[in-house]
GROMACS .gro file of C-alpha atoms in nm:
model
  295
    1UNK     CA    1   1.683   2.044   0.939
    2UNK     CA    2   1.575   1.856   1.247
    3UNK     CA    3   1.399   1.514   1.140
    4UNK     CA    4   1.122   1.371   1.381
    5UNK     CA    5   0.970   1.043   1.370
    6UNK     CA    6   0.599   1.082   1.319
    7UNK     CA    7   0.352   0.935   1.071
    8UNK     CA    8   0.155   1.243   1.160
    9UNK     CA    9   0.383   1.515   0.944
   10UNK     CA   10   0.271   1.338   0.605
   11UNK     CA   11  -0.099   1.483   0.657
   12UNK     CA   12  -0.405   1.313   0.668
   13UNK     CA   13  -0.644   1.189   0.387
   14UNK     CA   14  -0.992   1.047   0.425
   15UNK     CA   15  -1.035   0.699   0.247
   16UNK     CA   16  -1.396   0.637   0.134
   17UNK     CA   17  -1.408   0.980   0.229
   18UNK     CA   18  -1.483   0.914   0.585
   19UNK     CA   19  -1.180   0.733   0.753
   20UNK     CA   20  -0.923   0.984   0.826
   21UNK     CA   21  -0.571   0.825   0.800
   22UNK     CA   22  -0.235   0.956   0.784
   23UNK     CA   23  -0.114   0.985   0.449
   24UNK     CA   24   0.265   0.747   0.545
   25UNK     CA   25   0.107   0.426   0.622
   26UNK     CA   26   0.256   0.104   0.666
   27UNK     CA   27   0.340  -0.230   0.437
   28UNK     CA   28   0.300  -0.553   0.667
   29UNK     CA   29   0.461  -0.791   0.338
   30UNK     CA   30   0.783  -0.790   0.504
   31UNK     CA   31   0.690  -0.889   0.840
   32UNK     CA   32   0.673  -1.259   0.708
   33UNK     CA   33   0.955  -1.496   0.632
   34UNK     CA   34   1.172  -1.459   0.288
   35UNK     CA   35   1.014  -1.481  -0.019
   36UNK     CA   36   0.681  -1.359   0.178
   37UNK     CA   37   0.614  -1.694   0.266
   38UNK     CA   38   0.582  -1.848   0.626
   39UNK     CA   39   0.679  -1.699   0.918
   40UNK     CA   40   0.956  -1.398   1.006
   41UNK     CA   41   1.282  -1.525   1.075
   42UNK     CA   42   1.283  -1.265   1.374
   43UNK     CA   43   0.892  -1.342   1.474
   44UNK     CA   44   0.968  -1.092   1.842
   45UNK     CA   45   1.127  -0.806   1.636
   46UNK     CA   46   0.876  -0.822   1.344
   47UNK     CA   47   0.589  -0.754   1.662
   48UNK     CA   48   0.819  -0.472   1.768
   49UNK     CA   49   0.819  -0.338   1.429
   50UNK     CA   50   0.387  -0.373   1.436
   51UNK     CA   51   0.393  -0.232   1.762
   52UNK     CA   52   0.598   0.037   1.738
   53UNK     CA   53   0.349   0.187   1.449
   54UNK     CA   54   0.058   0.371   1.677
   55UNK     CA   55   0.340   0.465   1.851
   56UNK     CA   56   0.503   0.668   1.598
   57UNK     CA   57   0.183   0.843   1.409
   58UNK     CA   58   0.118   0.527   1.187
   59UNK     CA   59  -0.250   0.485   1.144
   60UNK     CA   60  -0.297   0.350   0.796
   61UNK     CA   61  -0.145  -0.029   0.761
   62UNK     CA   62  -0.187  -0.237   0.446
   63UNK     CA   63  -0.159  -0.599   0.454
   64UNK     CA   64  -0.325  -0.962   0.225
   65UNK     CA   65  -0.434  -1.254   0.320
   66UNK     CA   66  -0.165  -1.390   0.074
   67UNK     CA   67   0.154  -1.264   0.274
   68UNK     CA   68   0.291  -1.544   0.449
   69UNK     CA   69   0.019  -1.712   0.364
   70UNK     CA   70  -0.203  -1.541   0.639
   71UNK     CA   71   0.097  -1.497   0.829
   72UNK     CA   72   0.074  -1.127   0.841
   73UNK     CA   73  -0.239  -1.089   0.920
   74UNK     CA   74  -0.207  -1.326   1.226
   75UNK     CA   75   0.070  -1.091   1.342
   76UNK     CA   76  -0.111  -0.797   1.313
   77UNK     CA   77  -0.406  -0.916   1.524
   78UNK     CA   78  -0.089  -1.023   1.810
   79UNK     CA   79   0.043  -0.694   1.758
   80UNK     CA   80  -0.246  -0.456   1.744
   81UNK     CA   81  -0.618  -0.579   1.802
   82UNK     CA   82  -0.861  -0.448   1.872
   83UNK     CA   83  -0.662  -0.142   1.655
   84UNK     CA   84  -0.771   0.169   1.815
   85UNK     CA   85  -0.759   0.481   1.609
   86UNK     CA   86  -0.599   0.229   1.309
   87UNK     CA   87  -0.736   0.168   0.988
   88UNK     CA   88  -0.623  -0.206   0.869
   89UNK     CA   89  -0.641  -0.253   0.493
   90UNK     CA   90  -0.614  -0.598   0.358
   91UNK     CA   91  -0.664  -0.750   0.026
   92UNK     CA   92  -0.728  -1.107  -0.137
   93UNK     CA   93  -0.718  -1.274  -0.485
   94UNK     CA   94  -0.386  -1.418  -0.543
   95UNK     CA   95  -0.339  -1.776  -0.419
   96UNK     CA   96   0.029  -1.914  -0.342
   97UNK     CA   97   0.221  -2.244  -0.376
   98UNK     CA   98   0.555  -2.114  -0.263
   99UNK     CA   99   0.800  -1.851  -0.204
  100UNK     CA  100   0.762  -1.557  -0.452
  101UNK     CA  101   0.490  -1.731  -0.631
  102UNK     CA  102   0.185  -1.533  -0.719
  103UNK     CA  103  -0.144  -1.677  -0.900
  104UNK     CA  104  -0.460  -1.479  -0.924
  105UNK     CA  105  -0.744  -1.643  -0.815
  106UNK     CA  106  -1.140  -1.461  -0.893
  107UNK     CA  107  -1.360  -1.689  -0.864
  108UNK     CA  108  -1.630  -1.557  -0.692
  109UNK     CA  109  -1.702  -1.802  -0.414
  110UNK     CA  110  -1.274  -1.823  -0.319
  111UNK     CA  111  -1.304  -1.427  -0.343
  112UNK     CA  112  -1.562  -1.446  -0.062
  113UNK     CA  113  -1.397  -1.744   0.106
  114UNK     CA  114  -1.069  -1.492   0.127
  115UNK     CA  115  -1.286  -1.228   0.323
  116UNK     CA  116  -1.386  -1.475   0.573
  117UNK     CA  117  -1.065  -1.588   0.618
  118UNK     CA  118  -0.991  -1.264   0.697
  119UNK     CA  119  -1.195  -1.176   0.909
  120UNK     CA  120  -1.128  -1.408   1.150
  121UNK     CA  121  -0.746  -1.410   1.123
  122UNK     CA  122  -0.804  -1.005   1.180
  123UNK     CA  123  -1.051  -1.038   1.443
  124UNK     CA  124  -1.298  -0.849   1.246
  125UNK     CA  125  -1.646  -0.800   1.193
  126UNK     CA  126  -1.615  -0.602   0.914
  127UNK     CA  127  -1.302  -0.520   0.663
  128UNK     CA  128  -1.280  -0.128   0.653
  129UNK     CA  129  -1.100  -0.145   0.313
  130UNK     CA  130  -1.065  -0.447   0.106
  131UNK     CA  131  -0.855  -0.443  -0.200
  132UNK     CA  132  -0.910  -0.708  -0.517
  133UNK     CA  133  -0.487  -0.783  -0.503
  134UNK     CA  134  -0.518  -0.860  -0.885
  135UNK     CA  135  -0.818  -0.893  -1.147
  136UNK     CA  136  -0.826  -1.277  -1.280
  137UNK     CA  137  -0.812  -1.263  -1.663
  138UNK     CA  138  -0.957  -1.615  -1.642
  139UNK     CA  139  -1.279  -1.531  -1.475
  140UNK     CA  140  -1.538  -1.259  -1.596
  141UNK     CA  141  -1.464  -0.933  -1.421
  142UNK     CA  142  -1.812  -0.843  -1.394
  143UNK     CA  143  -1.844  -1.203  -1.156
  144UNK     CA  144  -1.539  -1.077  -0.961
  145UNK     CA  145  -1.664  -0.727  -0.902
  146UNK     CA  146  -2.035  -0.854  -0.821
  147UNK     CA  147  -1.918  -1.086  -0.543
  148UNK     CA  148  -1.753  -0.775  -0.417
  149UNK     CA  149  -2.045  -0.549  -0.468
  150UNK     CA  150  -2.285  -0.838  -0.266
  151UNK     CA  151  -1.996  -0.835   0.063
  152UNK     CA  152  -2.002  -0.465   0.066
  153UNK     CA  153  -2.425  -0.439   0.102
  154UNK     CA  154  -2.408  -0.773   0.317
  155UNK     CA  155  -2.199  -0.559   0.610
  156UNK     CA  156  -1.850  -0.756   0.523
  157UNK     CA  157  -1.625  -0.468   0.368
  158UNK     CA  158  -1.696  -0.141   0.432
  159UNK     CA  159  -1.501   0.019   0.127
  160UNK     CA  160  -1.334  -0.133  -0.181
  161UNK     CA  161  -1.024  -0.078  -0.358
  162UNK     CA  162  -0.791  -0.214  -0.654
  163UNK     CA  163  -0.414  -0.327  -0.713
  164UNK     CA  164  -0.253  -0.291  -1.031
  165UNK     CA  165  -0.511  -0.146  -1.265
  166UNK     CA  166  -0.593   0.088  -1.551
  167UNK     CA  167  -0.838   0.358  -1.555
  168UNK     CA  168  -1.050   0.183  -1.783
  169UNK     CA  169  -1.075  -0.118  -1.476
  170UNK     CA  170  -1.168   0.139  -1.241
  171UNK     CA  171  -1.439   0.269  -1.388
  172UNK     CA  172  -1.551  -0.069  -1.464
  173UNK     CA  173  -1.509  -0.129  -1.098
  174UNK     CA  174  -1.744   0.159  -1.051
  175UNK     CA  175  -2.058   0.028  -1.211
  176UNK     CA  176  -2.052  -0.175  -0.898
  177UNK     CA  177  -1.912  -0.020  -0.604
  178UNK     CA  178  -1.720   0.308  -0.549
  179UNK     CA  179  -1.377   0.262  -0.589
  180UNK     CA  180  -1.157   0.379  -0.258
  181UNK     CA  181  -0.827   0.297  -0.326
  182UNK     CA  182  -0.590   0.200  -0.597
  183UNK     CA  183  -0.229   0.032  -0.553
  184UNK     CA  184  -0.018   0.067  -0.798
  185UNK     CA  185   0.317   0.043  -0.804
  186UNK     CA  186   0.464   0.375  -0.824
  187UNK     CA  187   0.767   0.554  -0.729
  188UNK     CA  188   1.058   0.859  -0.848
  189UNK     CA  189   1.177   0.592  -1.160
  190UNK     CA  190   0.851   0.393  -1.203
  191UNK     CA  191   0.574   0.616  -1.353
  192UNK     CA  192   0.395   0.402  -1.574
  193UNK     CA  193   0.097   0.494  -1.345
  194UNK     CA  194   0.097   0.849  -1.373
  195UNK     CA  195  -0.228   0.892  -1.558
  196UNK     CA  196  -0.425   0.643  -1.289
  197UNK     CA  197  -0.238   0.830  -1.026
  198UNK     CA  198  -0.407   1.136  -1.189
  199UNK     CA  199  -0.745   0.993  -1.249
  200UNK     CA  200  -0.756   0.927  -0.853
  201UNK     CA  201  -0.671   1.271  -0.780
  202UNK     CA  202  -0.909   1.441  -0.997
  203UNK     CA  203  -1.210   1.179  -0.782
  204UNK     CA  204  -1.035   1.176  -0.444
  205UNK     CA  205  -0.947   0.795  -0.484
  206UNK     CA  206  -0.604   0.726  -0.269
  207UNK     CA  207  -0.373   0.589  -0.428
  208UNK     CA  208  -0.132   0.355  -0.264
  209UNK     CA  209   0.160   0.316  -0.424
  210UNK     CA  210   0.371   0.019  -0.371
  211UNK     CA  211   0.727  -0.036  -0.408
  212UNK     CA  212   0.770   0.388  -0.283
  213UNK     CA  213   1.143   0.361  -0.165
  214UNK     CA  214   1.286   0.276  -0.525
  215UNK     CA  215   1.533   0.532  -0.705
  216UNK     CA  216   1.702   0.284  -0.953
  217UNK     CA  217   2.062   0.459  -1.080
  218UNK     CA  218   1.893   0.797  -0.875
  219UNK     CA  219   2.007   0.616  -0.571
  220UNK     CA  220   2.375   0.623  -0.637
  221UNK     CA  221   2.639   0.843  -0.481
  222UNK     CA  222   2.657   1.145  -0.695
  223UNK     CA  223   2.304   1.133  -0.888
  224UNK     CA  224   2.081   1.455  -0.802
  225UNK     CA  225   1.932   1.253  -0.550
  226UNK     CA  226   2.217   1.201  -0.342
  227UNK     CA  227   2.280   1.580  -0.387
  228UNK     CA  228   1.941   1.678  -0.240
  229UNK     CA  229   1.959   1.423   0.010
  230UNK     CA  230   2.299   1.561   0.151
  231UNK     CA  231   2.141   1.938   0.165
  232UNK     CA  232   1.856   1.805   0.352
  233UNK     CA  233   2.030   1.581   0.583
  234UNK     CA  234   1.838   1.293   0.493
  235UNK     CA  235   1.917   0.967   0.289
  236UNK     CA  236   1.847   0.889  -0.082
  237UNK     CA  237   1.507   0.678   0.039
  238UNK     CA  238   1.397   0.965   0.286
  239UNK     CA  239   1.407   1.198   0.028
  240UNK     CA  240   1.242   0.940  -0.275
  241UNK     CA  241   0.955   0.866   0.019
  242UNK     CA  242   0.917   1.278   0.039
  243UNK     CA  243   0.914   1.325  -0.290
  244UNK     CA  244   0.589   1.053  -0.379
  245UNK     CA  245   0.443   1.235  -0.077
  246UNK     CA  246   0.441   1.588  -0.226
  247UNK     CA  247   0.355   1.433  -0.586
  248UNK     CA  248  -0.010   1.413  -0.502
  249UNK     CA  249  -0.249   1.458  -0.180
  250UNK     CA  250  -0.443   1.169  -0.256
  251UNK     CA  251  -0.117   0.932  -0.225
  252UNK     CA  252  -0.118   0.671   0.039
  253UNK     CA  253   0.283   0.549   0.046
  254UNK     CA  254   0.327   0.233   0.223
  255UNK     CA  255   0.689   0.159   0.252
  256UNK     CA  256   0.738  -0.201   0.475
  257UNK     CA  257   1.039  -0.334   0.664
  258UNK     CA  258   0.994  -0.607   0.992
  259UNK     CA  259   1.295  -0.387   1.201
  260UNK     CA  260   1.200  -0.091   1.410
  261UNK     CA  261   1.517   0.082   1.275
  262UNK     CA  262   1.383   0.077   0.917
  263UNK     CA  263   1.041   0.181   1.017
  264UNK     CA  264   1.189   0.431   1.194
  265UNK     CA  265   1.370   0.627   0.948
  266UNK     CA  266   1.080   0.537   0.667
  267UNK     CA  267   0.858   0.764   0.899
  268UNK     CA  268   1.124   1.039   0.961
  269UNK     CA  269   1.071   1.111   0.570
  270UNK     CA  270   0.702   1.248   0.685
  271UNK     CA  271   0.897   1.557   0.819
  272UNK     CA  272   1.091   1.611   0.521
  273UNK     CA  273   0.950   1.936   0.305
  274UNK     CA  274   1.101   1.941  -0.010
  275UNK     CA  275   1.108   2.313  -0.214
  276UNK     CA  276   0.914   2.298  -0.518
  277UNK     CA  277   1.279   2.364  -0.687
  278UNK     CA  278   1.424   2.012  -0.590
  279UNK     CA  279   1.083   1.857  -0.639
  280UNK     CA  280   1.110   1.935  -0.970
  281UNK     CA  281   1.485   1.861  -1.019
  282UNK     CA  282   1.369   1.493  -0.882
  283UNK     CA  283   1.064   1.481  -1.097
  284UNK     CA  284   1.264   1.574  -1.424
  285UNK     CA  285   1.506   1.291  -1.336
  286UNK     CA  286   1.296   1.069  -1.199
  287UNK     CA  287   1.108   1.095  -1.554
  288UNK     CA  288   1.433   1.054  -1.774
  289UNK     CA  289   1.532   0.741  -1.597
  290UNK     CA  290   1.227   0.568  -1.616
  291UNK     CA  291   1.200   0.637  -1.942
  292UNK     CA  292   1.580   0.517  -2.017
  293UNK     CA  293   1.403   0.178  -1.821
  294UNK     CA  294   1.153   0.124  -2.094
  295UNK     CA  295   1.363   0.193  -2.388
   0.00000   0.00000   0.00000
């Protein structure tokens, strides 16, 4: 099987139902420093890396004003503005006081405060999709999704998505605004999201699910995985990536590295076309595991 390198394989999808994007996308968390906080310890090869995207087919990027703080976004706007053909998804809500520390944050006025921020780290005048990174079970939902709801008819955000929610919060959501996206995380071993993964598909809603490349004990030498990757000539995390691909057409994978290599061969799985035998074979395991996980 010859591999290629181009976002373009994976198919397209139409978020909102009017911005065509290619369904392999991109994760800018990693272009910031360790513990997504401050800046890349290689700053020139993490613009490479952002570079190197429209280069290779990648038209669907996903970034937050929390990574780095702002630190990403700033990068992105280096690497990529006035992002021609590219579709730049950020989200806010989660407020940071260090490395790999995470606190929601939905107050309506900080929520609003976030897009501006934004904006003008992105060198935007309007957010194409906005996600809510996390609903704040301290403030009333309702106050969180009617800021939201007031941005979108004000010109600020164009569409609205999600992270990390049920399908109960989505149609919540949907009393205010029409839900775009969801990211969840979801991958061969994780599938605690299957029935909001299937909720999105039945209403075209991509889903975006973070976290892809994971396998857990799929991933070791001799596990089905391995097997299928060794037929295919691809590795363990090609074949994972091509298997959430197939799983649904509304899914949005963003897998995220700051080296060109790794970006490189994350995209290469876009060419992959797994039969519907080994799908299966990875779907049955994939199922088992997680479920050996949660026990």
């Amino acid at each position: 099987m010859t591999v290629t390198t181009n976002a373009a394989q994976s198919g397209t999808f139409k978020v909102g139902g009017d911005i065509a994007v290619h369904r392999l996308g991109f994760g800018a968390m990693r272009v910031t420093g360790p513990g997504i906080w401050g800046e890349p310890e290689d700053r020139a090869e993490a613009l490479r890396t952002l570079k190197r995207l429209p280069e290779i087919g990648v038209t669907f990027i996903d970034t937050a004003d929390s990574y780095g703080p702002g630190v990403s976004e700033t990068l992105i706007c280096e690497a990529l503005h006035p992002y021609k053909g590219l579709l730049i998804a950020t989200k806010g809500g989660l407020t940071r006081s260090g490395p790999n520390q995470w606190v929601p944050k939905g107050q309506p006025h900080y929520l609003r405060q976030t897009v501006v921020n934004s904006l003008k780290r992105l060198k935007l005048e309007r957010i194409d999709l906005w996600q809510l990174h996390r609903i704040d079970a301290n403030v009333p939902r309702d106050d969180q999704f009617g800021v939201i709801r007031d941005m979108q008819k004000e010109g600020l955000i164009r569409h609205v998505g999600l992270s990390e929610v049920s399908v109960d919060d989505i149609k919540s959501a949907q009393k205010f605004f029409p839900v775009a996206t969801v990211q969840n995380r979801y991958n061969l071993v994780d599938r605690g999201s299957e029935s909001v993964l299937d909720f999105c598909a039945q209403n075209q809603v991509g889903f975006i699910p973070w976290f892809p490349l994971a396998a857990g004990n799929l991933a070791k030498s001799g596990s089905v995985l391995d097997a299928i990757a060794s037929k295919v000539s691809a590795t363990p995390s090609q074949v994972a990536l091509a298997w959430v691909l197939k799983r649904s057409p509304v899914m949005l994978p963003i897998p995220g590295t700051g080296k060109v290599k790794h970006l490189e061969e994350n995209v290469a799985a876009a060419s992959l076309t797994l039969s519907d035998d080994d799908f299966h074979t990875l779907d049955t395991a994939g199922r088992k595991e997680a479920s050996r996980s949660a026990a």
